[in-house]
Short mmCIF file of C-alpha atoms and ligand atoms in Angstrom, two decimals:
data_model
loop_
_atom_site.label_atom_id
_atom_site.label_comp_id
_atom_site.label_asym_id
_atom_site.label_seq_id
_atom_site.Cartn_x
_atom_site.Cartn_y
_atom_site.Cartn_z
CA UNK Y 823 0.00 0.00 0.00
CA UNK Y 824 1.56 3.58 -1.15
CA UNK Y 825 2.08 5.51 1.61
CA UNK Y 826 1.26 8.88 0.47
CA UNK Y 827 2.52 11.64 2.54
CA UNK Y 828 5.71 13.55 2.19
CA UNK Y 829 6.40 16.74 -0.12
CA UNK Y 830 5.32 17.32 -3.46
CA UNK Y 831 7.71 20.06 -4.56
CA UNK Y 832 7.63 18.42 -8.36
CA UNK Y 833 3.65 19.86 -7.64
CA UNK Y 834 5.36 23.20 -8.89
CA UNK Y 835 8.09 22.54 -10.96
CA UNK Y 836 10.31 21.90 -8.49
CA UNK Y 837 10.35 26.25 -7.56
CA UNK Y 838 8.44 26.00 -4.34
CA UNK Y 839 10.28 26.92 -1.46
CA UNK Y 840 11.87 24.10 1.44
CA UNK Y 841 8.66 22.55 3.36
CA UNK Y 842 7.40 24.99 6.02
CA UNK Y 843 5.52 22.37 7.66
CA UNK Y 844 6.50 23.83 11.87
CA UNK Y 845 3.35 24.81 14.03
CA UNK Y 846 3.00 28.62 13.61
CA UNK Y 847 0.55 30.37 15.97
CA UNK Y 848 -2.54 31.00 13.83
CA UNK Y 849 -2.70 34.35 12.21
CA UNK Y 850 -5.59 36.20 13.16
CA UNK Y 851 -7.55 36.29 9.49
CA UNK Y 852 -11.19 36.97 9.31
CA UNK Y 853 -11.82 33.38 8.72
CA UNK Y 854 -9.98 32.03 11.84
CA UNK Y 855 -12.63 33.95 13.62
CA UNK Y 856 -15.68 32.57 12.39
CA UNK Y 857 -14.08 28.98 12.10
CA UNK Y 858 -13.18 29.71 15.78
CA UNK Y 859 -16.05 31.09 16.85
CA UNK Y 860 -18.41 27.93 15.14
CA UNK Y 861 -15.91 25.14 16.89
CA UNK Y 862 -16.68 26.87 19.98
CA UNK Y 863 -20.39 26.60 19.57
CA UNK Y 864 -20.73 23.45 17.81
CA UNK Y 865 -17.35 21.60 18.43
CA UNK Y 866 -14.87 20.47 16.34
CA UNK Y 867 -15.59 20.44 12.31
CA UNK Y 868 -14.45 18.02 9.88
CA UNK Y 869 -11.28 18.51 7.74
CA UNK Y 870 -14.07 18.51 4.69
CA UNK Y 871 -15.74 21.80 6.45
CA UNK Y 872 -12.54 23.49 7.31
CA UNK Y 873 -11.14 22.85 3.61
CA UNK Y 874 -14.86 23.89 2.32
CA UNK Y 875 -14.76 27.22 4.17
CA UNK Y 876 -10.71 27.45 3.44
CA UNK Y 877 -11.66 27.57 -0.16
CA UNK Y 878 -14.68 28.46 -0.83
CA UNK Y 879 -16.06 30.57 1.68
CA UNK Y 880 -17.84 33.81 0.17
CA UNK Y 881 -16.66 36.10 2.06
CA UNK Y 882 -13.15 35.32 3.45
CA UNK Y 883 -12.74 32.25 1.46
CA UNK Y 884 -9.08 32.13 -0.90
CA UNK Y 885 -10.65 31.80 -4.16
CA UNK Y 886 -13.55 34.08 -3.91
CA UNK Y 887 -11.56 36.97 -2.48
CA UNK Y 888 -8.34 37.32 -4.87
CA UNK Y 889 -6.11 36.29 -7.70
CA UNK Y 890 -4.03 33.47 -6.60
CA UNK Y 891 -2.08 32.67 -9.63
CA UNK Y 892 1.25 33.17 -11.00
CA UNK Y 893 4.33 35.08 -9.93
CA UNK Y 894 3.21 37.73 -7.43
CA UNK Y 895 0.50 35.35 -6.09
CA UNK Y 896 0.60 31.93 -4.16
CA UNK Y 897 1.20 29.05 -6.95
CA UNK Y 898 2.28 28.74 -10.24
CA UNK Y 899 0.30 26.52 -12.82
CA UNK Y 900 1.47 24.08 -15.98
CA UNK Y 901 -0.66 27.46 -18.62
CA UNK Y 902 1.37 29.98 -16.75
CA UNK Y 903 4.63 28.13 -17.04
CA UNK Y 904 4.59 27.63 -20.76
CA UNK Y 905 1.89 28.63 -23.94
CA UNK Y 906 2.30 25.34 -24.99
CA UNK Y 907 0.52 23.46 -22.28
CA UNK Y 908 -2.58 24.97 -23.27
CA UNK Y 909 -1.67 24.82 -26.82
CA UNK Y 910 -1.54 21.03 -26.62
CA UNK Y 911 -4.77 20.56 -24.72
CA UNK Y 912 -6.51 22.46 -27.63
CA UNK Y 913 -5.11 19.97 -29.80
CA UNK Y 914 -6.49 17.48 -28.02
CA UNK Y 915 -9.78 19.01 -28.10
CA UNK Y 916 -9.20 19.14 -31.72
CA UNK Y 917 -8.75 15.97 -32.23
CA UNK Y 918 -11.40 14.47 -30.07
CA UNK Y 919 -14.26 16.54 -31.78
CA UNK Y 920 -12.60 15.36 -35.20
CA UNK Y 921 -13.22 11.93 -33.66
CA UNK Y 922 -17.28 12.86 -32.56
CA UNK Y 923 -17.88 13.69 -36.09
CA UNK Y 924 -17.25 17.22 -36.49
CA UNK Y 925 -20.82 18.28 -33.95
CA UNK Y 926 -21.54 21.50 -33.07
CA UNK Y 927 -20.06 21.29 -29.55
CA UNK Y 928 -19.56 22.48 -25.87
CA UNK Y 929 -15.81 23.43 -25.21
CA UNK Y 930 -15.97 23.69 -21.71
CA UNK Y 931 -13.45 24.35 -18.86
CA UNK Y 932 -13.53 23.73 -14.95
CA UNK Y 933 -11.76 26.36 -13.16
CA UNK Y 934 -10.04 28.18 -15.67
CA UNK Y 935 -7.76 30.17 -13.13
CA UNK Y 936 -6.51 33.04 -15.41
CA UNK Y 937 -8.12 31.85 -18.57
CA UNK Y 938 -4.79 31.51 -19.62
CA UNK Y 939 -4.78 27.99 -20.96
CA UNK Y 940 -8.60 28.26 -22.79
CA UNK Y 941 -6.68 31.70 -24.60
CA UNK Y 942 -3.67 29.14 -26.03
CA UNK Y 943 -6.16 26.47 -26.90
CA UNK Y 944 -8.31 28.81 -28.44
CA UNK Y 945 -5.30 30.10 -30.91
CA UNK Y 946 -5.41 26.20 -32.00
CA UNK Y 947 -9.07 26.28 -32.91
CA UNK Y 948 -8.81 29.29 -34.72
CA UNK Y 949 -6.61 27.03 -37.01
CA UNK Y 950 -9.78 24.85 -37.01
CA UNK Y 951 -12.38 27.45 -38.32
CA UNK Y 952 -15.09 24.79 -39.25
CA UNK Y 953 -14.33 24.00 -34.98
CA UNK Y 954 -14.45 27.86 -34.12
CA UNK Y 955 -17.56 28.12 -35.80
CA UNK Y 956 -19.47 25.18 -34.43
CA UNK Y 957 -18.92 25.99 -30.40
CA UNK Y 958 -19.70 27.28 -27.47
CA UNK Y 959 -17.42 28.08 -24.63
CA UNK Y 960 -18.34 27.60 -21.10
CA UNK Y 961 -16.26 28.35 -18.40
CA UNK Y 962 -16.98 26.87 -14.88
CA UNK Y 963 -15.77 29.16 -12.28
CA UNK Y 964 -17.33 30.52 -8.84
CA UNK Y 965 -14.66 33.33 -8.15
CA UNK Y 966 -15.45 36.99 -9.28
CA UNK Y 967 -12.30 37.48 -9.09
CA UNK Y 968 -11.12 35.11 -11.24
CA UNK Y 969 -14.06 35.53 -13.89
CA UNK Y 970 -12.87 39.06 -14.31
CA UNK Y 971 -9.29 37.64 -15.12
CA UNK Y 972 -10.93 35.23 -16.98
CA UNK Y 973 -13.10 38.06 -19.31
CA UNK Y 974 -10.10 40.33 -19.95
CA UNK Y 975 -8.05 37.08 -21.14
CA UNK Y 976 -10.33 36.27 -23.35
CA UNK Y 977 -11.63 39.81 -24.64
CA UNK Y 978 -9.12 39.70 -28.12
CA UNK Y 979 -10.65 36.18 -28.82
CA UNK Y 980 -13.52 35.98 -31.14
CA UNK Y 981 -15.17 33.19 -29.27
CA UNK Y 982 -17.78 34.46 -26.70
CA UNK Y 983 -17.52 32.58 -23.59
CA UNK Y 984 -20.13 31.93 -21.09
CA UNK Y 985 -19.30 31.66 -17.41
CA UNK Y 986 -21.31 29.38 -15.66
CA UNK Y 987 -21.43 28.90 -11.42
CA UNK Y 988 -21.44 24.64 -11.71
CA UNK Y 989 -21.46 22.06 -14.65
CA UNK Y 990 -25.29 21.38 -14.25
CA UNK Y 991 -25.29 24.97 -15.82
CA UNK Y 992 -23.04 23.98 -18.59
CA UNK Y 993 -25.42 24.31 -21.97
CA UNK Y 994 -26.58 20.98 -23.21
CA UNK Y 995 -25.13 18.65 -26.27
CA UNK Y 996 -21.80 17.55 -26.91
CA UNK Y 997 -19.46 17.99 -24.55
CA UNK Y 998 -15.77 18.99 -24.82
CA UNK Y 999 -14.40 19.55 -21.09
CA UNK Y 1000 -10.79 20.20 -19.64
CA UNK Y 1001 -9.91 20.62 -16.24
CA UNK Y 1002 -6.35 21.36 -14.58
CA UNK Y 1003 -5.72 21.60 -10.86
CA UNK Y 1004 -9.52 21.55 -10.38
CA UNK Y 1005 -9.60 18.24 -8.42
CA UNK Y 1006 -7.01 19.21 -6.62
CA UNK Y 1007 -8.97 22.08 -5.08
CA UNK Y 1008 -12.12 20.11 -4.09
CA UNK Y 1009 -11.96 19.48 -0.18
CA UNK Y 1010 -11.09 15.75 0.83
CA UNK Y 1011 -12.72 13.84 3.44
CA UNK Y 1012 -10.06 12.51 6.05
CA UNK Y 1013 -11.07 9.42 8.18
CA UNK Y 1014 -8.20 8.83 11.00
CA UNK Y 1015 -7.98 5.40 12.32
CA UNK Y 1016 -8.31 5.77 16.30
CA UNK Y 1017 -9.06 3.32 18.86
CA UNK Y 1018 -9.32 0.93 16.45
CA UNK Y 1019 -12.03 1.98 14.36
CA UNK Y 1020 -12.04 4.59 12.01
CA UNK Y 1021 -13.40 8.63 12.92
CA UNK Y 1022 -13.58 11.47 11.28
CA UNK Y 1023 -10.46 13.65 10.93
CA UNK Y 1024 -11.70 17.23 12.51
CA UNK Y 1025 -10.17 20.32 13.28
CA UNK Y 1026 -10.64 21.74 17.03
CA UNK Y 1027 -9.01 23.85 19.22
CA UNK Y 1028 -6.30 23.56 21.59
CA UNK Y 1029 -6.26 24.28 25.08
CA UNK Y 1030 -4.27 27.66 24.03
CA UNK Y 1031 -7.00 28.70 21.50
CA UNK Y 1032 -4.56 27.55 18.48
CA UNK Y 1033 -6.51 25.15 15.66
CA UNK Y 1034 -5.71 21.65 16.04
CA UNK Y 1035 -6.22 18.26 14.78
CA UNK Y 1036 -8.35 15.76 16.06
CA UNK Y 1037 -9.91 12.05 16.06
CA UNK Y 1038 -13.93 12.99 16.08
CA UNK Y 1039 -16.90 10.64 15.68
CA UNK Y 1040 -16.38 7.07 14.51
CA UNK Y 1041 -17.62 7.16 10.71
CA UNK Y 1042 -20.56 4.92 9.13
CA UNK Y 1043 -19.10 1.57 7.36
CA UNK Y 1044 -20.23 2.92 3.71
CA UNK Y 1045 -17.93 6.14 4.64
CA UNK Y 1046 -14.57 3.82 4.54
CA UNK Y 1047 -13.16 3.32 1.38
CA UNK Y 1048 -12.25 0.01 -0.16
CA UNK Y 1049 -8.81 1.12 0.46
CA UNK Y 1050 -8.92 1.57 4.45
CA UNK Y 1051 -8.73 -1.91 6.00
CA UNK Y 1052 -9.28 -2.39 9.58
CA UNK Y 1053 -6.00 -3.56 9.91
CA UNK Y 1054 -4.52 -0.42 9.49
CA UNK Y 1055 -2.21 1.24 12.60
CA UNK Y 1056 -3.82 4.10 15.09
CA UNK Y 1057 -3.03 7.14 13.21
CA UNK Y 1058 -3.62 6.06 9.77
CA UNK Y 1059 -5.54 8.23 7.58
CA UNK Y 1060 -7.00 7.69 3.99
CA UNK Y 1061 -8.63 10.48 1.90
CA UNK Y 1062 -12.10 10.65 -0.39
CA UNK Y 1063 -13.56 13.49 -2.19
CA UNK Y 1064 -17.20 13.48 -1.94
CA UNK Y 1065 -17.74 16.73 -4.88
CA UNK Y 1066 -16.06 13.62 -7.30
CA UNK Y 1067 -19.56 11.16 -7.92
CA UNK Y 1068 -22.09 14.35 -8.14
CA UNK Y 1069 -19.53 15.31 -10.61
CA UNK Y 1070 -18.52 12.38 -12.93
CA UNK Y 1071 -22.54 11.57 -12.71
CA UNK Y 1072 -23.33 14.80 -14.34
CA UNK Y 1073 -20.64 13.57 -16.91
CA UNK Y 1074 -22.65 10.07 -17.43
CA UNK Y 1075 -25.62 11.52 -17.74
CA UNK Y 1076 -24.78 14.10 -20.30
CA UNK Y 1077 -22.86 11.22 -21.95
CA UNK Y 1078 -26.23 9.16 -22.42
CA UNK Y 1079 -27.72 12.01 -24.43
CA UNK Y 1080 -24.48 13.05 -26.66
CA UNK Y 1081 -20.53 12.66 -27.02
CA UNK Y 1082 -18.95 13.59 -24.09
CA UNK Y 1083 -14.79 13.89 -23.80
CA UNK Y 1084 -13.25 15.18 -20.48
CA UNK Y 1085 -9.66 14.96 -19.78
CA UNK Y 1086 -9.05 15.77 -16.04
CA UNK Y 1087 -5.19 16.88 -15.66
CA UNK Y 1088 -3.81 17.22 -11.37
CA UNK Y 1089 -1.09 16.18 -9.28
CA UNK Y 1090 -1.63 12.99 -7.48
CA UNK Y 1091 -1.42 9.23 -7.61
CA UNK Y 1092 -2.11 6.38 -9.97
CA UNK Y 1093 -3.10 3.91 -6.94
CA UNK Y 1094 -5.05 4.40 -4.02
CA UNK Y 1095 -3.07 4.95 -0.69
CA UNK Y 1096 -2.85 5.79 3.09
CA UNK Y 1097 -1.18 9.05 4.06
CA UNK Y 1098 -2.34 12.98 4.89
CA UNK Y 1099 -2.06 14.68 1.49
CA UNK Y 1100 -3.40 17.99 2.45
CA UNK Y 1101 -0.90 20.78 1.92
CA UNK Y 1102 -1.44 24.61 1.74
CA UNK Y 1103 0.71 26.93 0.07
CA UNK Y 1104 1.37 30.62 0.50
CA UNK Y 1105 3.54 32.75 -1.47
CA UNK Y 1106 5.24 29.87 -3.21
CA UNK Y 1107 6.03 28.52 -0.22
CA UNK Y 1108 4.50 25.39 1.55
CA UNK Y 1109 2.99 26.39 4.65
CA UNK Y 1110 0.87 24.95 7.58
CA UNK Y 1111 -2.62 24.21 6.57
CA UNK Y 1112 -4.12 25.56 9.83
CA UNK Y 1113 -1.96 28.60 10.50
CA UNK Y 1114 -4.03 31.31 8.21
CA UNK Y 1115 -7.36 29.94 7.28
CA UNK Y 1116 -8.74 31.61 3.72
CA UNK Y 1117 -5.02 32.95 3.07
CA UNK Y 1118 -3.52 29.83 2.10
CA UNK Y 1119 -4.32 27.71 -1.18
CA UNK Y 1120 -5.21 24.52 0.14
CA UNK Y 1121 -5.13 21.23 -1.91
CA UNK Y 1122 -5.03 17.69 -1.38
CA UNK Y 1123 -3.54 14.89 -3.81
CA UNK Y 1124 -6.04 13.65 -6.70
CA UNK Y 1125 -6.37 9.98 -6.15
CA UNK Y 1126 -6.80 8.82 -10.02
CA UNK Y 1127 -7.65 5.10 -8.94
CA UNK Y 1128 -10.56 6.44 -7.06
CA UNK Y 1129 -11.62 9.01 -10.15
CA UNK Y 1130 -11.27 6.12 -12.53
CA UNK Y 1131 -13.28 3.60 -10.55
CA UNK Y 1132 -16.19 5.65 -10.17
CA UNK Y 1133 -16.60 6.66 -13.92
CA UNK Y 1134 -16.60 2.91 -15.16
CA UNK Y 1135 -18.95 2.42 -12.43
CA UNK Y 1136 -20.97 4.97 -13.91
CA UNK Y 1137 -20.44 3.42 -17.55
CA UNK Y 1138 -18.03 5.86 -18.39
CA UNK Y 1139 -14.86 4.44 -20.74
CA UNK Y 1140 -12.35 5.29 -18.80
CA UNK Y 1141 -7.79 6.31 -20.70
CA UNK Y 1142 -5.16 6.60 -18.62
CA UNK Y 1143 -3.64 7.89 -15.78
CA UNK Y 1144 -0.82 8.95 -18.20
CA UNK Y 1145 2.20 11.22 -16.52
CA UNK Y 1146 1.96 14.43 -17.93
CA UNK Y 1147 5.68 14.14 -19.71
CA UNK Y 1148 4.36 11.54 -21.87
CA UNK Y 1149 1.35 13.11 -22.83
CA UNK Y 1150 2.41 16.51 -23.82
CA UNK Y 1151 5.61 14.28 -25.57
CA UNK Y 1152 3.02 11.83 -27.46
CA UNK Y 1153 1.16 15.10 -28.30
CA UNK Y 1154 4.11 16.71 -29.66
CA UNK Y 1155 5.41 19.25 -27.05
CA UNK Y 1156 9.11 18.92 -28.56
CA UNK Y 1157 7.92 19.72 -32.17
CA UNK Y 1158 6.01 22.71 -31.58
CA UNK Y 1159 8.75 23.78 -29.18
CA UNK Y 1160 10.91 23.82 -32.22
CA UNK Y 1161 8.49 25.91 -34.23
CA UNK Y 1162 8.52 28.69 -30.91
CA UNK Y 1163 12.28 28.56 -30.72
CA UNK Y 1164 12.83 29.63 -34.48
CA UNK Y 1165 11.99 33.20 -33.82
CA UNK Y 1166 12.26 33.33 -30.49
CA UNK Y 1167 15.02 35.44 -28.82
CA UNK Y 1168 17.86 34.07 -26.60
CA UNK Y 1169 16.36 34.89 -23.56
CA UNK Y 1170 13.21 33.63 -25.25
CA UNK Y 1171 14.98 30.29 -26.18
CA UNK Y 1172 15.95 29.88 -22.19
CA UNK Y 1173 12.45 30.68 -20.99
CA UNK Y 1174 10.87 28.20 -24.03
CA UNK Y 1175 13.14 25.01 -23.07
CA UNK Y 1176 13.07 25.86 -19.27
CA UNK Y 1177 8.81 25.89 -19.16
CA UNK Y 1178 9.43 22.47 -21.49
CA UNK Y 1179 11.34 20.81 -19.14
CA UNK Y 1180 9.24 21.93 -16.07
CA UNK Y 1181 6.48 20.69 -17.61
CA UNK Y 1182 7.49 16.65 -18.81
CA UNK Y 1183 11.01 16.13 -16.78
CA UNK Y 1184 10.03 13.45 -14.70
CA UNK Y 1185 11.95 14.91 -11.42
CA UNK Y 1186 9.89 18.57 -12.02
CA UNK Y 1187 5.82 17.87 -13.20
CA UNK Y 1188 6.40 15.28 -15.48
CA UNK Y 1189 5.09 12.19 -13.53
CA UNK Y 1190 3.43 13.74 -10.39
CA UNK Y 1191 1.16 15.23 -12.57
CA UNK Y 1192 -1.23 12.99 -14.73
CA UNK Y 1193 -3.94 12.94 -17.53
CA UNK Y 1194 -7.17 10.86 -16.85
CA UNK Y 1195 -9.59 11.00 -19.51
CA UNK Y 1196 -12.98 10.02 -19.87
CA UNK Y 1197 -15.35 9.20 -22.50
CA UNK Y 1198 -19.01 8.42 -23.20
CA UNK Y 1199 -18.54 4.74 -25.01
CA UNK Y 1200 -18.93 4.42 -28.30
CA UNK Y 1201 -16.08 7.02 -29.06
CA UNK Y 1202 -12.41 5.96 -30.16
CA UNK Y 1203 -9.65 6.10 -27.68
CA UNK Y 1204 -8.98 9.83 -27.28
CA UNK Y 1205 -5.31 11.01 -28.43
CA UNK Y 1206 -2.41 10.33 -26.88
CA UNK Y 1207 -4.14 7.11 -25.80
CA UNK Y 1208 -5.22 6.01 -29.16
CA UNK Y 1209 -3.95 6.81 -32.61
CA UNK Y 1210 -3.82 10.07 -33.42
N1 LIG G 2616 -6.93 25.69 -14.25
C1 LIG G 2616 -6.26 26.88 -13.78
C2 LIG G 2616 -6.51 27.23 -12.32
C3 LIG G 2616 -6.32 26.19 -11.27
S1 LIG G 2616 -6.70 26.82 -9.65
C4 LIG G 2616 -4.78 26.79 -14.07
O1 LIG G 2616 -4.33 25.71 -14.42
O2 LIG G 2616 -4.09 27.79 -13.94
C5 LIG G 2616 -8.34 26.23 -9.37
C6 LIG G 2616 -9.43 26.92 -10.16
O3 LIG G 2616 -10.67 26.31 -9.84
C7 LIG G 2616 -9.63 28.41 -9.88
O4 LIG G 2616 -10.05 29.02 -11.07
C8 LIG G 2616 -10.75 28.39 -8.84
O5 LIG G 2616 -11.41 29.61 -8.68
C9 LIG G 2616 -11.62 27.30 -9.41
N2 LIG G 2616 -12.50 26.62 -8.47
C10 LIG G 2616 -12.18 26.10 -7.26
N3 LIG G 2616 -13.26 25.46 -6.73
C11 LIG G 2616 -14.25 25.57 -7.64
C12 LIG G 2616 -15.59 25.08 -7.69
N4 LIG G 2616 -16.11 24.37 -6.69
N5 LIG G 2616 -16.33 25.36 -8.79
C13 LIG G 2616 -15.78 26.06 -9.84
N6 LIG G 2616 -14.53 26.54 -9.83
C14 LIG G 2616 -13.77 26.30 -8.76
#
């Protein structure tokens, strides 16, 4: 069984700073009140709840209230490190709607960040103009902030996106989607095995006031994952996503009425495993996930066995995990490379092979990050995994 813990620095190309893992006192942010002030009135809340509110919370949550990405922000992304990334997912998306027969079609995107990679892809269907013509955009995104990016991005394109709060809004017919570092961003569940039987993992608070850690209520069989077996040591912890099955079933269901393609693209593992793979990250630096609630980006490992699993169970066909290397290689990152470095400047050339080999070297994002994609049946095997 993997053991999963320990640091991800390949998460970011290798550039984030030396773990920062030490207990710091919690910084007083506006969500450590109210997350203080509800453990206090209702006791301790689950690590799903604390990452829910970490993330997501309206008002003092780290995606509704700012920008996160890219140099002067937290975290640095695979579109922000190189044009080509998105580049090659557009050929992918290409490819795969060459494959559906040419339909009028969906292009859709969950959590677009900057909008950076649907601008690259879209420079690729403009190639395509029978492709440009027959879509729609639709970009799935709750931050305002973020939409705004998104909208100024995307104002030189001719394609007219529509943003859209959750994938049931997404308009109907055949579907198109990408996703990268969205998984990665939906809270986990943590069960903690404690007097031998598993609980909930909560947060609480010390006797000093400081957010802490803690075993809570033992958890309903159904709630344990195939993956945690009883025989498992005090102190072992395994991870789900709940948000994933709502999700993927939206994907089915679409996929009974029309083609549907998604390609899902995160750090994480091929196999299911046991470990605590909830990081934060501030300022390109890992940091303690508890020490400034709604300032930190918090994430947890994507567990592709787990994704994977539930769409065949929900009749989805189901391509990969392939390491990222591979296939942005298979898709031909080195050739258009080439093309870029032709007129490309010196310090051009350094900053084109540099975001290459960030992206695909194995020891930087080349293997922790992978491509899972999924398919209604009845389609070929989508690119790299099939012929191109
Ligand atoms: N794909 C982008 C950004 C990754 S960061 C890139 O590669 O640069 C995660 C993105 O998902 C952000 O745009 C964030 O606002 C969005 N997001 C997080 N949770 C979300 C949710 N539940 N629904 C829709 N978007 C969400």
């Amino acid at each position: 069984m993997a053991d999963l813990a320990g640091e991800t620095e390949a998460r970011f190309g290798g550039v984030v700073m030396g773990a920062q893992r030490e207990h710091r006192s919690a910084e007083p942010t506006p969500l450590a009140a109210t997350l203080k002030q509800r453990i206090a009135l209702e006791g301790p809340i689950s690590v799903h709840d604390y990452m829910q509110a970490c993330l997501a919370d309206a008002h003092a949550g780290y995606y509704p209230t700012r920008q996160p990405i890219g140099k002067d922000g937290d975290f640095v992304t695979a579109p922000e490190i190189s044009q080509v990334f998105g580049e090659l997912l557009g050929v992918w998306a290409a490819a795969v709607w060459q494959a559906m027969g040419e339909p009028a079609v969906v292009v859709a995107e969950l959590g677009p960040g900057r909008g950076t990679a649907m601008a690259d892809a879209l420079r690729v269907f403009e190639k395509v103009p029978r492709l440009l013509d027959s879509m729609t955009i639709a970009l799935v995104e709750t931050s305002p902030v973020l939409r705004d990016t998104q909208r100024a991005m995307l104002a030189p394109s001719p394609a007219k996106p529509h943003w859209c709060e959750s994938i049931d809004a997404v308009p109907q017919g055949p579907l198109i989607l990408i996703a990268n570092e969205f998984i990665d961003a939906l809270p986990v569940r943590q069960l903690v095995r404690a007097d031998g039987v598993w609980r909930e993992r909560c947060v609480t608070l010390s006797h000093t006031g400081e957010f802490s850690f803690c075993a809570g209520a033992p958890v309903e069989a159904e709630a344990v994952p195939r993956w945690g077996s009883n025989d498992m040591p005090e102190g072992a912890i395994v991870e789900t996503r709940p948000a994933i099955s709502p999700l993927l079933a939206q994907l089915a269901e679409r996929a009974k009425r029309a083609p549907v393609a998604a390609l899902f693209v995160d750090y994480g593992h091929a196999e299911s495993g046991v470990g605590d793979t909830l990081q934060a990250v501030r300022r390109h630096r890992f940091a303690d996930p508890l020490t400034a609630p709604g300032e930190a980006d918090l994430t947890a490992h994507v567990d592709f066995a787990a994704l994977g699993a539930t769409a065949r169970e929900l009749g989805l066909a189901v391509y990969g995990p392939m390491p990222q290397g591979e296939f942005l290689l298979k898709l031909g990152l080195e050739t258009r490379c080439e093309r870029l470095l032709q007129n490309a400047s010196p310090p051009q050339k350094a900053a084109i092979l540099s975001g290459a080999a960030r992206l695909a070297d194995p020891r930087q994002m080349g293997v922790l990050f992978k491509m899972l994609a999924l398919q209604s049946s009845g389609l070929a095997p989508p690119p790299p995994f099939g012929d191109i």
